[in-house]
Every structure is written in C-alpha cells, then in structure tokens.
Tab-separated table of C-alpha atoms and ligand atoms in Angstrom:
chain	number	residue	atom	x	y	z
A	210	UNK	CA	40.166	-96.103	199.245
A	211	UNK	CA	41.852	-92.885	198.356
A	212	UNK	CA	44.968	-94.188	196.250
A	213	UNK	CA	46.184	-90.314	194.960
A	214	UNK	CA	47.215	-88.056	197.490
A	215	UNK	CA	45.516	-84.600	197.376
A	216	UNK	CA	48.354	-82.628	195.925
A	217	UNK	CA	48.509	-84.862	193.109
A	218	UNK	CA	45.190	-84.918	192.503
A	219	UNK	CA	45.027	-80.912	192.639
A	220	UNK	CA	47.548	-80.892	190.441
A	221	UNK	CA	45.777	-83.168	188.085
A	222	UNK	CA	42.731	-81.202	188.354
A	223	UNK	CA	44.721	-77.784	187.521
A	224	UNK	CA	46.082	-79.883	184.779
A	225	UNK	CA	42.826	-81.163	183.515
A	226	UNK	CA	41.250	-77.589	183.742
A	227	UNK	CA	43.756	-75.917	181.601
A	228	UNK	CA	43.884	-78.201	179.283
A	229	UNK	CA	40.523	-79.418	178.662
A	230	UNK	CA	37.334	-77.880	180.288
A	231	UNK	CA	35.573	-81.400	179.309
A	232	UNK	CA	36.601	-83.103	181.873
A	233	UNK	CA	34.225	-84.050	184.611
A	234	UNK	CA	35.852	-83.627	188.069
A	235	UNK	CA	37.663	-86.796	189.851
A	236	UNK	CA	36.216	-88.696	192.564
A	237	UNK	CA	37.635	-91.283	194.735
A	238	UNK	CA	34.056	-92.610	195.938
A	239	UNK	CA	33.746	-93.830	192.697
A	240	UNK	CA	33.419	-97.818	191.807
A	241	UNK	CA	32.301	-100.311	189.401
A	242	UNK	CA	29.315	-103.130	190.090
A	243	UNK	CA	31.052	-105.500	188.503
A	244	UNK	CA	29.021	-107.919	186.103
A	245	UNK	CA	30.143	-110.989	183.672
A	246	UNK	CA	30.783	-108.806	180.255
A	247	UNK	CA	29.367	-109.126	176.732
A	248	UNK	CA	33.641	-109.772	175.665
A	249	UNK	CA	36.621	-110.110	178.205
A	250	UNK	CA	37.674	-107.124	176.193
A	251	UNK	CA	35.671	-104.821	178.597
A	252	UNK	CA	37.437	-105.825	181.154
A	253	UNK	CA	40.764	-103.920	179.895
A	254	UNK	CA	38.027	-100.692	180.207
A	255	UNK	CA	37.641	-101.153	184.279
A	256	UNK	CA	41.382	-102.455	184.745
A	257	UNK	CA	43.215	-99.246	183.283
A	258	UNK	CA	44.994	-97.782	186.060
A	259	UNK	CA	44.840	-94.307	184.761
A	260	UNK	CA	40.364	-93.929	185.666
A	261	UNK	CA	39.472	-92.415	188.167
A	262	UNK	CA	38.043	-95.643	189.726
A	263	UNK	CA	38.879	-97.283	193.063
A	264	UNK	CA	36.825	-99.793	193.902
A	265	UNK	CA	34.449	-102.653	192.896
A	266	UNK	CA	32.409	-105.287	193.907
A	267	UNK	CA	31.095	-107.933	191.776
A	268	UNK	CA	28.014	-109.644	194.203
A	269	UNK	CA	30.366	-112.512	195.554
A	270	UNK	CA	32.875	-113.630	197.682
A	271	UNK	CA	36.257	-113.458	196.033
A	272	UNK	CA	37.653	-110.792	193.515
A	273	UNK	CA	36.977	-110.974	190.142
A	274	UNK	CA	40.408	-112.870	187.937
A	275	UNK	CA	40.724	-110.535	185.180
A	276	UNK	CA	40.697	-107.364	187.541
A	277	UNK	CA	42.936	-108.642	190.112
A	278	UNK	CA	46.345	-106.709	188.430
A	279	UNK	CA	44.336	-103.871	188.963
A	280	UNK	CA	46.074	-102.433	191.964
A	281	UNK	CA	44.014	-98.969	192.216
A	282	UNK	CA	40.708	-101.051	192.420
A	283	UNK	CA	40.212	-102.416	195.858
A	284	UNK	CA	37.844	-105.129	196.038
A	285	UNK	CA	34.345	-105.130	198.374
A	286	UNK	CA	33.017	-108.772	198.869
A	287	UNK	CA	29.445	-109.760	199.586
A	288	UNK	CA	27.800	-111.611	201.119
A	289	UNK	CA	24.645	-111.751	198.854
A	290	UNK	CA	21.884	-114.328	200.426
A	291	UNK	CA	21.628	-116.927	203.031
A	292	UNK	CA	20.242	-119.891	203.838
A	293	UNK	CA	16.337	-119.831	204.234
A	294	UNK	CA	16.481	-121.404	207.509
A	295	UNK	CA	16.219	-119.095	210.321
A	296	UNK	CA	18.477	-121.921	212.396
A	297	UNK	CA	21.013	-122.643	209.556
A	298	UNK	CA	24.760	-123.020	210.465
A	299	UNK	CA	26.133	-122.018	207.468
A	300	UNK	CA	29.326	-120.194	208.127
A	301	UNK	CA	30.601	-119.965	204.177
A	302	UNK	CA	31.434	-116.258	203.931
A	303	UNK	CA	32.944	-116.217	207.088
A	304	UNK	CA	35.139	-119.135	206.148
A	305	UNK	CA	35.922	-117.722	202.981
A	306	UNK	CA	36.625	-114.025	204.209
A	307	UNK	CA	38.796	-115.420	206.917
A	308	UNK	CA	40.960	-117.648	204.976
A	309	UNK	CA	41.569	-114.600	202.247
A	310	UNK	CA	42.669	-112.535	204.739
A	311	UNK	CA	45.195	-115.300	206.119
A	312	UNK	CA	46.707	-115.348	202.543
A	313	UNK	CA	47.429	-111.572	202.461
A	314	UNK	CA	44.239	-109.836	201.076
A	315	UNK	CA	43.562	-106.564	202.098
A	316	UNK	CA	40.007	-106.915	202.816
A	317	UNK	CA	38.840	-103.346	204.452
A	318	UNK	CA	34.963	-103.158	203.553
A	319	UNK	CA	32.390	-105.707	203.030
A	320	UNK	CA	28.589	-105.452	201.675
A	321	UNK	CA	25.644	-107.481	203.092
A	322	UNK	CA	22.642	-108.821	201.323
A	323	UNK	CA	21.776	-107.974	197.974
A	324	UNK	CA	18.198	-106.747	197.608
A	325	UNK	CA	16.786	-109.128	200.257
A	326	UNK	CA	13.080	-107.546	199.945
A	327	UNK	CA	13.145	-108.349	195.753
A	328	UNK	CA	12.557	-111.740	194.009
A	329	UNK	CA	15.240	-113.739	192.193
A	330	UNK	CA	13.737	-112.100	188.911
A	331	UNK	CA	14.881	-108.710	189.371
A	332	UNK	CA	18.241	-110.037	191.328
A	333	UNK	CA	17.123	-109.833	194.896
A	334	UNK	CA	18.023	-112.322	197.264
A	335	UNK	CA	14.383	-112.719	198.384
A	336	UNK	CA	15.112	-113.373	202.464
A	337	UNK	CA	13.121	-113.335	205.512
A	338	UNK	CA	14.777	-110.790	207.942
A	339	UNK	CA	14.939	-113.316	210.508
A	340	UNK	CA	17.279	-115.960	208.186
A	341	UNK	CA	19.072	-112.537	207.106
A	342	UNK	CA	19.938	-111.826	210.918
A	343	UNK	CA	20.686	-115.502	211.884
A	344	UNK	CA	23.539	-115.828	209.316
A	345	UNK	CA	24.798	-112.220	209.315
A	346	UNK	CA	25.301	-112.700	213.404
A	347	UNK	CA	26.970	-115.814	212.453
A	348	UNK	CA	29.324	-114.965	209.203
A	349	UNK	CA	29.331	-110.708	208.984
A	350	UNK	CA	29.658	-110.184	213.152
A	351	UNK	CA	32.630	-111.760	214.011
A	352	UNK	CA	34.685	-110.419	210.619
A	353	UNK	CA	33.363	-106.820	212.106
A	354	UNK	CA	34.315	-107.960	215.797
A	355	UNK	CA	37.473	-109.822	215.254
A	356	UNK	CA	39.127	-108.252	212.151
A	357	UNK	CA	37.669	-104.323	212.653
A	358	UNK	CA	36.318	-104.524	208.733
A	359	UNK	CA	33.596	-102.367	208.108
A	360	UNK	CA	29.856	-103.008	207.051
A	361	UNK	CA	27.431	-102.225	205.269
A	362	UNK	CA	24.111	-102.596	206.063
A	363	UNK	CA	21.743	-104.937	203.283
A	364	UNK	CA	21.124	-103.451	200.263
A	365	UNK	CA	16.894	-103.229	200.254
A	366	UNK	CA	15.803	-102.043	196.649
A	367	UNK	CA	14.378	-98.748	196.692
A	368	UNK	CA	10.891	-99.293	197.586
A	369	UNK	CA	8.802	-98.858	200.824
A	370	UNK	CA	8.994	-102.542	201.220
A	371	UNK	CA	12.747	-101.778	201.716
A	372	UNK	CA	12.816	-99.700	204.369
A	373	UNK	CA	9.793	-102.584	205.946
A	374	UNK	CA	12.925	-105.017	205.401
A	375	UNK	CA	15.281	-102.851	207.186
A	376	UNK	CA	13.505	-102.382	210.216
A	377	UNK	CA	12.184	-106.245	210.479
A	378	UNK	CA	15.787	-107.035	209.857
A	379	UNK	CA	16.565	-104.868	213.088
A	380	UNK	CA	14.357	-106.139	215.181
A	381	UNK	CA	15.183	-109.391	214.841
A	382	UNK	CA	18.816	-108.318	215.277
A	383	UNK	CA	17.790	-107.160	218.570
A	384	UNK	CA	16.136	-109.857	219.570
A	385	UNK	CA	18.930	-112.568	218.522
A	386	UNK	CA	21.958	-109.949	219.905
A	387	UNK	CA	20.415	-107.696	222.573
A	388	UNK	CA	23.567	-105.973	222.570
A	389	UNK	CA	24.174	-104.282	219.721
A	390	UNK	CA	21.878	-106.329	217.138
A	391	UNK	CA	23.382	-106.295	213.703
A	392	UNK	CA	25.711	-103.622	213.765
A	393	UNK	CA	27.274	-102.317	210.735
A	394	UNK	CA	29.084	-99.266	209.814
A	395	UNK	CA	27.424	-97.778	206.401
A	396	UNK	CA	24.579	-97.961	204.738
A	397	UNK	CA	24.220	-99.238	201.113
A	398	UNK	CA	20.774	-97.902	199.063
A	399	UNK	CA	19.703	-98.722	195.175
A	400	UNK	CA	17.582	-96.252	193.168
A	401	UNK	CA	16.118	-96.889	189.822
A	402	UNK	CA	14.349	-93.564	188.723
A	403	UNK	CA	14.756	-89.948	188.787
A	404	UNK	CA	17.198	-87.279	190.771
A	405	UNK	CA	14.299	-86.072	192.841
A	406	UNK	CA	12.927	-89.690	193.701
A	407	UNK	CA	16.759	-90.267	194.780
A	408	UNK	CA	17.772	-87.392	196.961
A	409	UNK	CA	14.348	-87.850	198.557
A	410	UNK	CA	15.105	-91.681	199.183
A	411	UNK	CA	18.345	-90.601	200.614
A	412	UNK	CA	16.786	-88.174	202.520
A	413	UNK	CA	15.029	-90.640	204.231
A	414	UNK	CA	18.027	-93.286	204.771
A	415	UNK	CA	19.610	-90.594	206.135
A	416	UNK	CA	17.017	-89.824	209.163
A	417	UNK	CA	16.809	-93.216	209.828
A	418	UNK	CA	19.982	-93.719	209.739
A	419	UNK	CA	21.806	-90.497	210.786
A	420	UNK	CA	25.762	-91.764	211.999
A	421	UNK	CA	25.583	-94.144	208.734
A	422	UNK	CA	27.516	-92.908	206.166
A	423	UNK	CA	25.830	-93.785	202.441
A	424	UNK	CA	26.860	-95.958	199.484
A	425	UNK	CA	24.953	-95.690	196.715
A	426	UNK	CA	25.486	-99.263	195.047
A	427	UNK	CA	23.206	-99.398	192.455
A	428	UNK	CA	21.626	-96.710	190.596
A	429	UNK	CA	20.820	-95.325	187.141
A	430	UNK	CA	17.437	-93.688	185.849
A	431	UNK	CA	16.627	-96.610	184.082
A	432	UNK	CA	14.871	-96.912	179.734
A	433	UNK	CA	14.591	-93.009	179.443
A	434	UNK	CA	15.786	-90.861	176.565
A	435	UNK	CA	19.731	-90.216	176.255
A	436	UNK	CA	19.574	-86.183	177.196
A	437	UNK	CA	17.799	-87.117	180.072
A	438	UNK	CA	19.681	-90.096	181.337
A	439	UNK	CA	23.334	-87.902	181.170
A	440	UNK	CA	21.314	-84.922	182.894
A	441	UNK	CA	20.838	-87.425	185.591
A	442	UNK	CA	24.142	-88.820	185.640
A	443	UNK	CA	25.856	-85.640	185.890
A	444	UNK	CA	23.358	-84.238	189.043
A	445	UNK	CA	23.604	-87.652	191.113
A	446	UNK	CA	27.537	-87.547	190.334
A	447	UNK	CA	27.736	-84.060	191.658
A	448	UNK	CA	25.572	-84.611	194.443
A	449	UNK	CA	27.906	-87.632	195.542
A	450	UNK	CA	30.980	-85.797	195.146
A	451	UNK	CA	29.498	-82.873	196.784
A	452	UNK	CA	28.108	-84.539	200.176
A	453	UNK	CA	30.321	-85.540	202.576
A	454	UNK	CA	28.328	-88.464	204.137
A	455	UNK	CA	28.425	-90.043	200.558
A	456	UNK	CA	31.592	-92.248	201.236
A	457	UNK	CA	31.224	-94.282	197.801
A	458	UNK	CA	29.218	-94.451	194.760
A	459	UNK	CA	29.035	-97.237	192.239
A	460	UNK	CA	26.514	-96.542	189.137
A	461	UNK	CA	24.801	-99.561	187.222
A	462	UNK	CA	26.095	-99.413	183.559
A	463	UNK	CA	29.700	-101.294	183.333
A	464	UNK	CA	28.303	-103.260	180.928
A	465	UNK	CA	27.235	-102.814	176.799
A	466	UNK	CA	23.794	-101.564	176.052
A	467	UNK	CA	22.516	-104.612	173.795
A	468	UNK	CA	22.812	-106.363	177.251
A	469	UNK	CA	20.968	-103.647	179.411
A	470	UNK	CA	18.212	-104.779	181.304
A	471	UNK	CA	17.818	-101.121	182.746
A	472	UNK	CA	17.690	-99.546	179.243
A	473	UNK	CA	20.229	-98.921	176.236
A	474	UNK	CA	20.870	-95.152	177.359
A	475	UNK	CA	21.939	-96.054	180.876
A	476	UNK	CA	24.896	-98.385	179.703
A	477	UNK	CA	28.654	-97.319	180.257
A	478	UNK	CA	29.692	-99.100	177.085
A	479	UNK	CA	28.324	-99.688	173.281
A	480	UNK	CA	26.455	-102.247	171.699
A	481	UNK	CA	30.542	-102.458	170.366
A	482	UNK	CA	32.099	-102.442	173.702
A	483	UNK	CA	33.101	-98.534	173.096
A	484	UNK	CA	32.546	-96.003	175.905
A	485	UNK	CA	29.720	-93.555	175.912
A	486	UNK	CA	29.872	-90.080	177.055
A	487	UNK	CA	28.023	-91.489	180.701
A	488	UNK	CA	30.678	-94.211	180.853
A	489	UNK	CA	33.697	-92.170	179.676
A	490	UNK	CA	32.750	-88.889	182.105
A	491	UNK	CA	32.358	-91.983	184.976
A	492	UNK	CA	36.162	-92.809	184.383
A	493	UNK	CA	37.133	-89.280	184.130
A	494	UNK	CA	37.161	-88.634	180.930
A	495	UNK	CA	35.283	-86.256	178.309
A	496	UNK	CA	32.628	-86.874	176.279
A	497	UNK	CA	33.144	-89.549	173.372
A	498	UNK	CA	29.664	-88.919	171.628
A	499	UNK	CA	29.044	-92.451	171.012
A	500	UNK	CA	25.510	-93.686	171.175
A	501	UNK	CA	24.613	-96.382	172.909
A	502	UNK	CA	21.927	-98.565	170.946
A	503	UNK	CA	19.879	-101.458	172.751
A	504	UNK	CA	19.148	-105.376	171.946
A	505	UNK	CA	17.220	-105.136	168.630
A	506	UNK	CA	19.874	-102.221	167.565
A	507	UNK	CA	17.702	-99.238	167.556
A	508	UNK	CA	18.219	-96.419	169.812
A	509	UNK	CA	16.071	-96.705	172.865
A	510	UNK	CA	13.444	-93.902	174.183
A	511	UNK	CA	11.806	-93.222	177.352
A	512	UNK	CA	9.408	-95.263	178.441
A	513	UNK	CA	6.440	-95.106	180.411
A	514	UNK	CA	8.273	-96.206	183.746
A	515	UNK	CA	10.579	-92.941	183.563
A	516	UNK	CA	7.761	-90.773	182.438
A	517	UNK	CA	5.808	-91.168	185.129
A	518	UNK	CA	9.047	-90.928	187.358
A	519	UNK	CA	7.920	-94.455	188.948
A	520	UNK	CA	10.754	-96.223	190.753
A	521	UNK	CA	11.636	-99.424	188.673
A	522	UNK	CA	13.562	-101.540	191.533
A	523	UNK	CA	15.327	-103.660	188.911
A	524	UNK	CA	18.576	-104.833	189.578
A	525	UNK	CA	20.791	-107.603	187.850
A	526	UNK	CA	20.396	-111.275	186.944
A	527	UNK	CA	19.022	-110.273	182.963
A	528	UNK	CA	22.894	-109.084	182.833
A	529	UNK	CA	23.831	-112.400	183.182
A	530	UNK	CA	26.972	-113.125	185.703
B	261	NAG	C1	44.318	-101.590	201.980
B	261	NAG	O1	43.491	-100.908	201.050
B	261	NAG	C2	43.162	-99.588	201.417
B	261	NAG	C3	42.295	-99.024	200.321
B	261	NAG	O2	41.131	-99.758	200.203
B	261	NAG	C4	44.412	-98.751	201.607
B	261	NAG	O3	44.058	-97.484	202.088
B	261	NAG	C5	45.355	-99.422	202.588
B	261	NAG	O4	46.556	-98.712	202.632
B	261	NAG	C6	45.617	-100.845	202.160
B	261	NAG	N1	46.418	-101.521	203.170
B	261	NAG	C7	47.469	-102.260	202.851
B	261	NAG	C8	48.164	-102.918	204.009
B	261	NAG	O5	47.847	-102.417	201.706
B	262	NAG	C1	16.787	-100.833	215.617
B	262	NAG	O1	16.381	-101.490	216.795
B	262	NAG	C2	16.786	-100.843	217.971
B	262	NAG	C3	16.474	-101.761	219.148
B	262	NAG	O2	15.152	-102.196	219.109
B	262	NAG	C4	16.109	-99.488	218.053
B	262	NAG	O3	16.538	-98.789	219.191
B	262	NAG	C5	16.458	-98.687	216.798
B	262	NAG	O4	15.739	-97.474	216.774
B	262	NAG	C6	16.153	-99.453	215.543
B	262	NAG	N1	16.658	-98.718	214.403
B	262	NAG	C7	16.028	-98.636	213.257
B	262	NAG	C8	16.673	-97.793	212.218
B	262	NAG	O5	14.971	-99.195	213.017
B	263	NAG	C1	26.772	-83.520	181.472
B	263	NAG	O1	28.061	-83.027	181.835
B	263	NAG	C2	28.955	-82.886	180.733
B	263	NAG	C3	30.296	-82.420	181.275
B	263	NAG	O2	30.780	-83.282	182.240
B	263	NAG	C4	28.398	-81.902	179.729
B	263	NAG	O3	29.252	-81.835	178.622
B	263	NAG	C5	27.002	-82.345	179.287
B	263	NAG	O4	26.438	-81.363	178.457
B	263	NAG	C6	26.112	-82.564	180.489
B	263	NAG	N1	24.829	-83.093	180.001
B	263	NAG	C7	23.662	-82.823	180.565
B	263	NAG	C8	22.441	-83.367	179.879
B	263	NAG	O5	23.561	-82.201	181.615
C-alpha cells in the first residue's frame, strides 16, 4: 500500500511546507469507497495519479473499469453478503478471487461483509451470523489459508447491535471451525456521527479486538453544518494519520452532494462535480472554497441527528451503484 518511498515523500512534504502552508499532510492509509458517480467525469478526480490516494474498494468483487489505469490505487474486493442459508454451497467469491489472481492481479487485502447487522435500506447486507460464518469458512478461509491475503473482519454499522453481530458471528465461527473460527487479520468499523462518538467506538473495537489493526471504511459526520463537518474531517484525519494501529482510512464522500444521502456538507465533490475544501484536503490538496449544495440546491444545515450527536448508521444504496 505505500507506493512513495519515505524520502520522497519527506521531500514532498518539505516541498509542500515551503511552498504552501495549506496543504494538509499526506497519508498513505488513505482510500476511496468507491460508488457509481453522478458523471464518468468524476472518475478522472479518483484516477489522477498525483493524490495522495492508494487504495479503493467499491463493495464488489472485481475492480472498478474506469479506475483500473490507475496504478497508485490498489484495489480491496468484497465480499458483501451471502446466501441466507446457513448450509448454502455457494463458493462465488472464492471462485472469482481465485481465478483473478491466476490472471495476474495483485490481490493483497480483502473486506468481508458489508454492514451485516443493517437492512437493505440503509445498505447493509442484513445476515444471520450463522449464514455469515458458513460462507466466509467456505469462500474468505481458504483465500486467507492458501494465498496468505489478509482480512478484514465484517463491517457491523456502528451501533450496539454491531458489536451483538460480531460476537454471534464468532461464536458460530467457533463452533463451525474449532480451530481458529473465522480468522481474519484487521478489523473494518463505520461511524456516522461525531469525533467523540468515533474515538469512543474505536476505543471499544480496539479492547475487543486488541492484535487487530483498524480500517475505518466508512465514516463522515453525516447532515451537519459545513464548519462543523471540515472540523470533523480534519480531527478524524489527524487521528488516523497519527495512530499507528490505523492501517487505512477510507471517508464516505467520493461522490457530488445533490446525490448525498449522508448530507450535502459531507460530499467530496459539488452539486457540479468540483472538489470541496473536505474533498480537495482528502487528495492532498488545499482548500478550494467551493460549497457544496444538496438535492433541492440550497445549502444544507445541521440537523437534528447531528445535534443531538446521535449515531445515524446510514451507509450506501440512496447513492445508487
Ligand atoms: C502488490 O500491491 C502492493 C500494494 O498494495 C505492493 O506493495 C506490492 O509491491 C504489489 N506486488 C506486486 C507483485 O506488484
Ligand atoms: C471469539 O470466540 C472465541 C472462542 O469462543 C473466544 O475465545 C474469543 O474471546 C471471542 N472473541 C470475541 C472478540 O468475541
Ligand atoms: C481544517 O484544516 C484546514 C487545513 O488543512 C484549515 O484550513 C481549516 O481551517 C480547518 N477547518 C476546521 C473547521 O478545522
């Protein structure tokens, strides 16, 4: 994942600093949840090999076509829901994985289930842990096993019923595979609110979980007011960067704020496809000062949700892909 050597990337930073004191640091945990965009134009945004992304995943199995000349942006396929019979067979990821790796791709990291404790209307893949264990031992096991690629753990949403998922999910690991259950090699989380709500979430994945490194693989403090939604963007980015058991980061926005389901201020681009200072500091960049305006064109301001700092577990599906 780290595609600039340090001294380079010193160097860049000396460069940057002299130059320019607007520039938010560089990160190489940083990545892109990929979603279907507004115009294939954005696409060009992600793709330029001078931000200071590396990776992306997109909720599916094989890369997405318009990034694949991206060479710095190394792809992370899922394997987002299963079968809801606890006996099914279905070996379709595994297939898939295996027979992209025997035409050359370098396939390093993989994700597990997106949002299995949420309903299809918020994006989760609404699965009982014990389906969720049958066809990870089946399809994520043996790619772990026979081809060393790491994995992460599914991706609950960020409510107590997550963490319920989790540890259903590992029992019935350990009673399928006695062994070693379900054993992965990271653990993804998703937070919808604000900074406190997520270090104190993480604080929590962490003691469970205390050999797991963390992604953080969705996130954003979701319909609040613009000053507030950069103040968290720039405190979760620095807390990333900053802790070393944060091995990658990928922020909800890549996509234009007339098609935000998680408010106009959290987007990465325009209602016009341009960047805004959240999604231009993301890539690297400084601040562009363009203001992000939602569906019915009017600026959007906190709502209730954000003011009472409750945890909206909303994740993707109204951005269609
Ligand atoms: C595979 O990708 C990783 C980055 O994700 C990189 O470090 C590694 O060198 C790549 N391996 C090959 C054989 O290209
Ligand atoms: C997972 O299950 C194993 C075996 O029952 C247990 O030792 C471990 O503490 C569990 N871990 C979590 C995080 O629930
Ligand atoms: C966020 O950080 C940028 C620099 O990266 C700074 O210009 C901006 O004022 C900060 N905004 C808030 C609300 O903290």
């Amino acid at each position: 994942m780290h595609t600039r050597s340090l001294p380079l990337l010193t160097s860049l930073l000396y460069l940057s600093s002299t130059v320019t004191t607007v520039h938010a640091a560089a990160s190489s945990k940083r990545g892109i949840v990929y979603v279907t965009p507004a115009s294939p134009s954005d696409d060009k945004i992600w793709s330029q090999p001078s931000n200071d992304l590396s990776w992306y995943y997109n909720y599916a199995y094989t890369p997405t076509a318009a990034l694949a000349s991206a060479s710095h942006l190394s792809f992370v396929p899922m394997l987002w829901g299963a079968p809801a019979s606890p006996t099914s067979a279905d070996t379709s990821f595994l297939d898939s994985i295996t027979s992209q790796l025997s035409s050359g791709a370098n396939i390093t990291h993989i994700l597990g289930y997106n949002e299995p404790d949420g309903g299809s209307s918020t994006g989760g893949s609404n699965l009982s842990p014990d389906a969720a264990a049958n066809t990870w031992l089946r399809n994520i096991k043996p790619l772990r096993d026979e081809h060393g690629i790491r994995v992460g753990l599914p991706a609950v949403t960020g409510s107590p019923g997550g963490i319920k998922w989790l540890e259903n999910f590992n029992a019935s690991c350990a009673a399928r595979n006695a062994d070693e259950g379900c054993a992965a090699d990271f653990i993804p989380i998703h937070w919808y609110g604000n900074f406190e709500g997520l270090a104190s979430h993480m604080g929590q994945v962490r003691a469970l979980y205390p050999s797991l490194p963390i992604w953080i693989t969705e996130y954003a403090l979701s319909h609040a007011d613009l000053k507030e939604t950069q103040g968290f963007y720039n405190t979760s980015a620095e807390y990333f960067d900053r802790l070393n058991y944060v091995d990658r980061y990928s922020y909800f926005g890549a996509f234009r704020s007339s098609k935000s389901n998680v408010g106009a201020n959290a987007a990465f681009l325009t209602q016009d496809g341009k960047l805004t200072d959240i999604g231009s500091w993301y890539l690297g960049g400084g601040a562009t000062g363009n203001v992000p305006k939602g569906k019915a064109g009017r600026r959007m301001e906190g709502s209730i949700l954000s003011v009472l700092g409750v945890v909206s577990a909303v994740a993707l599906l109204l951005v269609a892909y």
